mmCIF file of C-alpha atoms in Angstrom:
data_model
loop_
_atom_site.group_PDB
_atom_site.id
_atom_site.type_symbol
_atom_site.label_atom_id
_atom_site.label_comp_id
_atom_site.label_asym_id
_atom_site.label_seq_id
_atom_site.Cartn_x
_atom_site.Cartn_y
_atom_site.Cartn_z
ATOM 1 C CA MET A 1 -190.552 207.351 -22.307
ATOM 2 C CA ASN A 2 -190.969 209.522 -19.146
ATOM 3 C CA ALA A 3 -191.057 207.654 -15.920
ATOM 4 C CA ILE A 4 -193.622 209.871 -14.316
ATOM 5 C CA ILE A 5 -197.121 211.404 -15.535
ATOM 6 C CA SER A 6 -199.095 214.016 -14.412
ATOM 7 C CA ALA A 7 -202.565 213.810 -13.001
ATOM 8 C CA SER A 8 -203.690 215.471 -16.291
ATOM 9 C CA GLU A 9 -202.323 213.246 -18.594
ATOM 10 C CA LEU A 10 -203.250 210.640 -16.510
ATOM 11 C CA ALA A 11 -207.309 211.389 -16.709
ATOM 12 C CA SER A 12 -206.631 211.742 -20.386
ATOM 13 C CA ASP A 13 -204.808 208.553 -20.911
ATOM 14 C CA LEU A 14 -207.757 207.277 -18.831
ATOM 15 C CA ALA A 15 -209.890 208.444 -21.076
ATOM 16 C CA GLY A 16 -208.216 207.140 -24.177
ATOM 17 C CA ALA A 17 -208.250 203.940 -26.278
ATOM 18 C CA ASN A 18 -205.828 202.159 -24.843
ATOM 19 C CA PRO A 19 -206.334 203.075 -20.949
ATOM 20 C CA PRO A 20 -203.458 202.422 -18.283
ATOM 21 C CA VAL A 21 -203.374 199.226 -15.937
ATOM 22 C CA LEU A 22 -203.869 201.503 -12.485
ATOM 23 C CA LEU A 23 -202.091 200.037 -9.264
ATOM 24 C CA ASP A 24 -202.825 201.829 -6.057
ATOM 25 C CA VAL A 25 -200.301 200.856 -3.492
ATOM 26 C CA ARG A 26 -200.797 203.174 -0.606
ATOM 27 C CA TRP A 27 -198.223 202.494 2.149
ATOM 28 C CA GLN A 28 -196.106 204.261 5.105
ATOM 29 C CA LEU A 29 -193.091 203.139 6.988
ATOM 30 C CA SER A 30 -195.000 203.554 10.348
ATOM 31 C CA MET A 31 -193.175 203.459 13.811
ATOM 32 C CA ALA A 32 -196.830 203.427 15.053
ATOM 33 C CA LYS A 33 -196.416 199.582 16.734
ATOM 34 C CA ALA A 34 -193.442 200.591 18.503
ATOM 35 C CA ALA A 35 -195.718 203.355 20.192
ATOM 36 C CA GLY A 36 -198.900 201.064 20.672
ATOM 37 C CA ALA A 37 -200.566 202.549 17.804
ATOM 38 C CA PRO A 38 -202.421 200.728 14.992
ATOM 39 C CA PRO A 39 -199.850 200.619 11.676
ATOM 40 C CA PHE A 40 -201.053 202.341 8.891
ATOM 41 C CA ASP A 41 -203.575 200.215 6.809
ATOM 42 C CA GLY A 42 -203.049 200.802 3.024
ATOM 43 C CA ARG A 43 -205.770 198.425 1.867
ATOM 44 C CA ALA A 44 -208.611 200.770 4.310
ATOM 45 C CA GLU A 45 -206.847 203.866 2.623
ATOM 46 C CA TYR A 46 -207.536 201.691 -0.579
ATOM 47 C CA ALA A 47 -211.266 201.051 0.510
ATOM 48 C CA ALA A 48 -212.251 204.285 1.423
ATOM 49 C CA GLY A 49 -211.489 205.796 -1.784
ATOM 50 C CA HIS A 50 -209.274 205.204 -5.044
ATOM 51 C CA ILE A 51 -208.797 206.411 -8.549
ATOM 52 C CA PRO A 52 -211.737 204.551 -10.571
ATOM 53 C CA GLY A 53 -210.551 201.135 -12.082
ATOM 54 C CA ALA A 54 -207.419 201.043 -9.725
ATOM 55 C CA VAL A 55 -206.330 197.721 -8.258
ATOM 56 C CA PHE A 56 -204.602 197.715 -4.982
ATOM 57 C CA VAL A 57 -201.124 195.892 -4.458
ATOM 58 C CA ASP A 58 -199.865 195.163 -0.809
ATOM 59 C CA LEU A 59 -196.138 196.175 -0.767
ATOM 60 C CA ASP A 60 -195.276 194.166 2.218
ATOM 61 C CA ARG A 61 -196.876 190.906 0.499
ATOM 62 C CA GLU A 62 -196.791 191.392 -3.078
ATOM 63 C CA LEU A 63 -193.897 193.762 -3.725
ATOM 64 C CA ALA A 64 -191.623 191.818 -0.785
ATOM 65 C CA SER A 65 -190.857 188.495 0.757
ATOM 66 C CA ALA A 66 -190.634 188.154 3.929
ATOM 67 C CA PRO A 67 -188.175 190.025 6.135
ATOM 68 C CA GLY A 68 -185.269 188.113 7.116
ATOM 69 C CA GLU A 69 -181.040 187.928 6.009
ATOM 70 C CA GLY A 70 -182.326 189.929 3.042
ATOM 71 C CA GLY A 71 -183.399 192.846 4.872
ATOM 72 C CA ARG A 72 -186.849 194.032 5.751
ATOM 73 C CA HIS A 73 -188.241 194.218 2.156
ATOM 74 C CA PRO A 74 -186.217 191.468 0.091
ATOM 75 C CA LEU A 75 -187.137 190.983 -3.246
ATOM 76 C CA PRO A 76 -190.512 189.393 -3.594
ATOM 77 C CA ASP A 77 -190.676 185.883 -5.032
ATOM 78 C CA VAL A 78 -190.445 186.045 -8.897
ATOM 79 C CA ALA A 79 -193.390 183.668 -9.957
ATOM 80 C CA GLU A 80 -195.412 185.220 -7.122
ATOM 81 C CA PHE A 81 -194.534 188.698 -8.355
ATOM 82 C CA GLY A 82 -195.554 187.592 -11.690
ATOM 83 C CA ALA A 83 -198.974 186.107 -10.686
ATOM 84 C CA ALA A 84 -199.980 188.937 -8.317
ATOM 85 C CA MET A 85 -199.627 191.172 -11.523
ATOM 86 C CA ARG A 86 -201.349 189.204 -13.562
ATOM 87 C CA ARG A 87 -204.420 189.310 -11.014
ATOM 88 C CA ALA A 88 -204.330 193.082 -11.333
ATOM 89 C CA GLY A 89 -204.301 192.787 -14.674
ATOM 90 C CA VAL A 90 -201.037 193.207 -16.012
ATOM 91 C CA SER A 91 -200.097 192.799 -19.275
ATOM 92 C CA SER A 92 -196.771 193.643 -21.583
ATOM 93 C CA GLY A 93 -198.797 195.163 -24.016
ATOM 94 C CA ARG A 94 -200.513 197.242 -22.082
ATOM 95 C CA PRO A 95 -199.188 200.636 -19.886
ATOM 96 C CA VAL A 96 -199.226 200.799 -16.083
ATOM 97 C CA VAL A 97 -199.881 203.620 -14.076
ATOM 98 C CA VAL A 98 -199.035 203.244 -10.477
ATOM 99 C CA TYR A 99 -199.376 205.664 -7.106
ATOM 100 C CA ASP A 100 -199.611 205.795 -3.678
ATOM 101 C CA GLY A 101 -200.590 208.305 -1.228
ATOM 102 C CA GLY A 102 -198.233 211.119 -1.983
ATOM 103 C CA GLN A 103 -195.032 209.959 -0.627
ATOM 104 C CA GLY A 104 -193.955 208.434 -3.916
ATOM 105 C CA TRP A 105 -191.706 205.316 -2.071
ATOM 106 C CA ALA A 106 -194.391 202.704 -2.529
ATOM 107 C CA ALA A 107 -195.288 203.542 -6.032
ATOM 108 C CA ALA A 108 -191.697 204.158 -7.164
ATOM 109 C CA ARG A 109 -190.927 200.076 -5.281
ATOM 110 C CA ALA A 110 -193.737 198.964 -7.643
ATOM 111 C CA TRP A 111 -192.639 200.968 -11.002
ATOM 112 C CA TRP A 112 -188.740 199.580 -9.913
ATOM 113 C CA LEU A 113 -190.063 196.027 -9.540
ATOM 114 C CA LEU A 114 -191.942 195.810 -13.152
ATOM 115 C CA ARG A 115 -189.195 197.597 -14.817
ATOM 116 C CA TRP A 116 -186.594 195.169 -13.316
ATOM 117 C CA THR A 117 -188.822 192.329 -14.267
ATOM 118 C CA GLY A 118 -188.984 193.538 -17.859
ATOM 119 C CA HIS A 119 -192.307 195.652 -18.337
ATOM 120 C CA PRO A 120 -192.093 198.425 -20.959
ATOM 121 C CA ASP A 121 -193.980 200.640 -20.507
ATOM 122 C CA VAL A 122 -195.053 202.011 -16.569
ATOM 123 C CA ARG A 123 -195.155 205.332 -15.105
ATOM 124 C CA VAL A 124 -195.650 206.723 -11.230
ATOM 125 C CA LEU A 125 -198.255 209.496 -11.001
ATOM 126 C CA ASP A 126 -196.301 212.684 -9.874
ATOM 127 C CA GLY A 127 -197.610 213.621 -6.501
ATOM 128 C CA GLY A 128 -199.619 210.620 -5.954
ATOM 129 C CA LEU A 129 -203.314 210.303 -5.104
ATOM 130 C CA ALA A 130 -202.972 214.148 -3.674
ATOM 131 C CA ARG A 131 -202.857 215.593 -7.120
ATOM 132 C CA TRP A 132 -205.720 213.264 -8.243
ATOM 133 C CA GLU A 133 -208.547 216.000 -8.757
ATOM 134 C CA GLY A 134 -210.735 213.460 -10.642
ATOM 135 C CA PRO A 135 -213.878 211.921 -8.828
ATOM 136 C CA LEU A 136 -212.676 208.752 -6.200
ATOM 137 C CA SER A 137 -214.386 205.418 -6.044
ATOM 138 C CA THR A 138 -215.064 202.707 -3.605
ATOM 139 C CA GLU A 139 -216.010 200.453 -5.894
ATOM 140 C CA VAL A 140 -213.485 197.146 -6.329
ATOM 141 C CA PRO A 141 -212.878 196.298 -9.796
ATOM 142 C CA THR A 142 -212.478 192.784 -11.012
ATOM 143 C CA PRO A 143 -209.941 193.187 -13.888
ATOM 144 C CA THR A 144 -209.370 190.712 -16.778
ATOM 145 C CA PRO A 145 -206.018 188.998 -15.966
ATOM 146 C CA GLY A 146 -202.870 190.030 -17.628
ATOM 147 C CA ASP A 147 -200.367 188.180 -19.410
ATOM 148 C CA PHE A 148 -197.189 189.924 -17.725
ATOM 149 C CA ALA A 149 -194.487 187.171 -17.858
ATOM 150 C CA PRO A 150 -191.536 188.617 -15.547
ATOM 151 C CA ALA A 151 -188.382 188.472 -16.853
ATOM 152 C CA PRO A 152 -185.929 189.624 -14.433
ATOM 153 C CA GLY A 153 -182.520 191.969 -14.988
ATOM 154 C CA ALA A 154 -184.148 194.557 -17.461
ATOM 155 C CA VAL A 155 -182.540 196.926 -15.027
ATOM 156 C CA GLY A 156 -179.636 197.231 -12.282
ATOM 157 C CA LEU A 157 -179.862 195.433 -9.052
ATOM 158 C CA LEU A 158 -177.029 195.300 -6.441
ATOM 159 C CA ASP A 159 -176.186 192.862 -3.551
ATOM 160 C CA ALA A 160 -174.398 193.703 -0.828
ATOM 161 C CA ASP A 161 -170.675 192.848 -2.293
ATOM 162 C CA ALA A 162 -171.923 195.120 -5.797
ATOM 163 C CA ALA A 163 -172.738 197.798 -3.458
ATOM 164 C CA ALA A 164 -169.544 197.876 -1.478
ATOM 165 C CA ALA A 165 -167.752 197.783 -4.589
ATOM 166 C CA LEU A 166 -169.419 200.597 -6.273
ATOM 167 C CA ALA A 167 -168.833 203.011 -3.699
ATOM 168 C CA ARG A 168 -165.389 202.620 -4.434
ATOM 169 C CA SER A 169 -165.356 202.370 -8.453
ATOM 170 C CA GLY A 170 -168.315 204.425 -9.003
ATOM 171 C CA VAL A 171 -171.277 206.796 -7.119
ATOM 172 C CA LEU A 172 -173.298 204.800 -4.391
ATOM 173 C CA LEU A 173 -176.135 207.199 -2.812
ATOM 174 C CA ASP A 174 -177.609 206.674 0.315
ATOM 175 C CA ALA A 175 -181.322 207.797 0.090
ATOM 176 C CA ARG A 176 -182.477 207.937 3.895
ATOM 177 C CA ALA A 177 -182.263 211.178 5.927
ATOM 178 C CA GLY A 178 -179.432 212.645 6.433
ATOM 179 C CA GLU A 179 -179.151 211.972 10.635
ATOM 180 C CA ARG A 180 -179.667 208.209 9.948
ATOM 181 C CA TYR A 181 -176.784 208.284 7.281
ATOM 182 C CA ARG A 182 -174.205 210.133 9.626
ATOM 183 C CA GLY A 183 -175.402 207.638 12.413
ATOM 184 C CA GLU A 184 -176.823 209.972 15.038
ATOM 185 C CA VAL A 185 -180.141 208.253 15.127
ATOM 186 C CA GLU A 186 -181.534 204.913 14.191
ATOM 187 C CA PRO A 187 -184.931 204.195 14.785
ATOM 188 C CA ILE A 188 -184.907 200.903 13.182
ATOM 189 C CA ASP A 189 -181.954 198.887 12.270
ATOM 190 C CA PRO A 190 -179.732 197.812 14.369
ATOM 191 C CA VAL A 191 -176.700 200.192 13.570
ATOM 192 C CA GLY A 192 -176.563 203.769 12.368
ATOM 193 C CA GLY A 193 -174.159 204.525 10.171
ATOM 194 C CA HIS A 194 -173.362 204.344 6.252
ATOM 195 C CA ILE A 195 -171.726 202.261 3.936
ATOM 196 C CA PRO A 196 -168.231 203.307 3.660
ATOM 197 C CA GLY A 197 -167.877 205.713 0.654
ATOM 198 C CA ALA A 198 -171.811 206.108 -0.167
ATOM 199 C CA LEU A 199 -172.707 209.635 -0.230
ATOM 200 C CA SER A 200 -175.811 211.060 1.486
ATOM 201 C CA ALA A 201 -178.274 212.067 -0.904
ATOM 202 C CA PRO A 202 -181.931 212.186 0.974
ATOM 203 C CA THR A 203 -184.666 211.298 -1.439
ATOM 204 C CA THR A 204 -186.948 213.995 0.270
ATOM 205 C CA ASP A 205 -184.412 216.358 -1.802
ATOM 206 C CA ASN A 206 -185.939 215.155 -4.777
ATOM 207 C CA VAL A 207 -189.172 216.702 -4.580
ATOM 208 C CA ALA A 208 -191.090 220.056 -4.422
ATOM 209 C CA PRO A 209 -193.093 220.777 -1.226
ATOM 210 C CA ASP A 210 -196.383 219.328 -3.108
ATOM 211 C CA GLY A 211 -194.692 215.989 -3.223
ATOM 212 C CA ARG A 212 -194.342 216.621 -7.542
ATOM 213 C CA PHE A 213 -190.585 216.146 -8.378
ATOM 214 C CA LEU A 214 -188.040 218.792 -9.401
ATOM 215 C CA PRO A 215 -187.914 219.495 -13.136
ATOM 216 C CA ALA A 216 -185.719 216.993 -14.786
ATOM 217 C CA GLY A 217 -182.696 219.741 -15.195
ATOM 218 C CA GLU A 218 -182.860 220.341 -11.593
ATOM 219 C CA LEU A 219 -182.331 216.634 -10.611
ATOM 220 C CA HIS A 220 -179.883 216.327 -13.137
ATOM 221 C CA ALA A 221 -178.002 219.004 -11.734
ATOM 222 C CA ARG A 222 -178.331 217.777 -7.926
ATOM 223 C CA PHE A 223 -177.064 214.514 -9.137
ATOM 224 C CA LYS A 224 -174.283 215.603 -11.405
ATOM 225 C CA ALA A 225 -173.138 217.632 -8.294
ATOM 226 C CA LEU A 226 -173.151 214.280 -6.438
ATOM 227 C CA GLY A 227 -170.752 212.751 -8.919
ATOM 228 C CA ALA A 228 -173.569 210.746 -10.636
ATOM 229 C CA ALA A 229 -173.517 211.860 -14.547
ATOM 230 C CA ASP A 230 -171.350 211.721 -17.438
ATOM 231 C CA GLY A 231 -171.730 207.955 -17.626
ATOM 232 C CA THR A 232 -170.586 207.224 -14.101
ATOM 233 C CA GLU A 233 -171.970 203.793 -12.825
ATOM 234 C CA VAL A 234 -174.776 204.730 -10.192
ATOM 235 C CA GLY A 235 -176.512 202.959 -7.449
ATOM 236 C CA VAL A 236 -179.068 203.754 -4.454
ATOM 237 C CA TYR A 237 -179.941 202.031 -1.408
ATOM 238 C CA CYS A 238 -182.209 203.507 1.594
ATOM 239 C CA GLY A 239 -183.474 201.464 4.630
ATOM 240 C CA SER A 240 -185.069 198.524 2.806
ATOM 241 C CA GLY A 241 -185.263 199.522 -0.753
ATOM 242 C CA VAL A 242 -188.075 201.446 -0.962
ATOM 243 C CA SER A 243 -187.581 205.162 -0.657
ATOM 244 C CA ALA A 244 -184.170 204.047 -2.363
ATOM 245 C CA ALA A 245 -186.530 203.214 -5.499
ATOM 246 C CA HIS A 246 -187.893 206.698 -5.301
ATOM 247 C CA GLU A 247 -184.530 207.826 -5.643
ATOM 248 C CA VAL A 248 -183.959 205.906 -9.145
ATOM 249 C CA LEU A 249 -186.854 206.925 -10.128
ATOM 250 C CA ALA A 250 -185.680 210.633 -9.754
ATOM 251 C CA LEU A 251 -182.626 209.892 -11.478
ATOM 252 C CA ALA A 252 -184.101 208.191 -14.300
ATOM 253 C CA VAL A 253 -186.419 211.611 -14.567
ATOM 254 C CA ALA A 254 -183.033 213.324 -14.667
ATOM 255 C CA GLY A 255 -181.999 211.004 -17.425
ATOM 256 C CA ILE A 256 -179.362 208.964 -15.444
ATOM 257 C CA PRO A 257 -179.346 205.353 -15.102
ATOM 258 C CA ALA A 258 -179.197 203.236 -11.646
ATOM 259 C CA ALA A 259 -178.669 200.310 -10.082
ATOM 260 C CA LEU A 260 -180.881 199.418 -6.920
ATOM 261 C CA TYR A 261 -179.362 197.712 -3.723
ATOM 262 C CA VAL A 262 -182.561 196.059 -2.447
ATOM 263 C CA GLY A 263 -181.241 194.488 0.702
ATOM 264 C CA SER A 264 -180.013 198.848 1.622
ATOM 265 C CA TRP A 265 -179.173 199.249 5.179
ATOM 266 C CA SER A 266 -181.551 196.547 6.718
ATOM 267 C CA GLU A 267 -179.359 193.972 5.133
ATOM 268 C CA TRP A 268 -176.245 195.355 5.581
ATOM 269 C CA SER A 269 -176.495 196.376 9.232
ATOM 270 C CA SER A 270 -177.464 193.212 10.063
ATOM 271 C CA ASP A 271 -174.316 191.696 9.222
ATOM 272 C CA PRO A 272 -171.535 192.322 11.911
ATOM 273 C CA GLN A 273 -168.644 191.453 9.524
ATOM 274 C CA ARG A 274 -169.682 194.328 7.294
ATOM 275 C CA PRO A 275 -167.789 197.678 8.008
ATOM 276 C CA VAL A 276 -170.101 201.199 9.441
ATOM 277 C CA ALA A 277 -169.080 204.177 8.399
ATOM 278 C CA VAL A 278 -170.676 207.220 10.760
ATOM 279 C CA GLY A 279 -170.392 211.295 10.428
ATOM 280 C CA PRO A 280 -170.839 213.294 7.567
ATOM 281 C CA ASP A 281 -167.474 211.835 6.065
ATOM 282 C CA PRO A 282 -168.417 208.874 3.162
ATOM 283 C CA GLN A 283 -165.489 207.079 4.262
#
């Protein structure tokens, strides 16, 4: 099953006999608070207009637990996540399509969590809401509660120790911007740099200028050049397990399974016992 869906395919599916559950996960990593500006408000964006029938899902509250030792976006409590998905109308026997404002990171986080907890049919709207050509609605739906029962472990998950080991035994990709990987800047976390042995693979290089994923063949060639092919075990991390989910999604489009290190750099860099590499050299 393809992990992404085009806007035209979504419009056709919504008009079909078994329309997907639609989840709107608009979210942005914002530095606005530091500048004194109001942070991005995904719920307000949703209220101003969304794909008809879509239910808003709050990334910070429903797709993650509170920030702490596990990073800025640790895994949510599984029971609470399941309850949130059922409230949104998610059932195991009905397909789900997730979208965000266009960056794709938040939608990919929801996609990954649903896949990790065992949902068999989840796709991300390629290019997000910006690619939708149909009407928007301000009506907030009241979905029929779903029956989704999360069963964690369906796809790969890494903790810090497993990520460190994978950087030596397989391929560990760092999905952040190159300057953060090299430690030249670090606007969020306490230390700049990367996990020793990790390879720089910015998630922004997985998409075209319009925000849609590159063709599967091009993505496969990109990841193969990084060593992430031919049965090699692959993992991905970023700052807090959001943009890395987008890279795991890109790898899925390319036909390459990959595990996600959810705690990512926000967890790794908060532990002074963890080694840090800087510069372009993985080591």
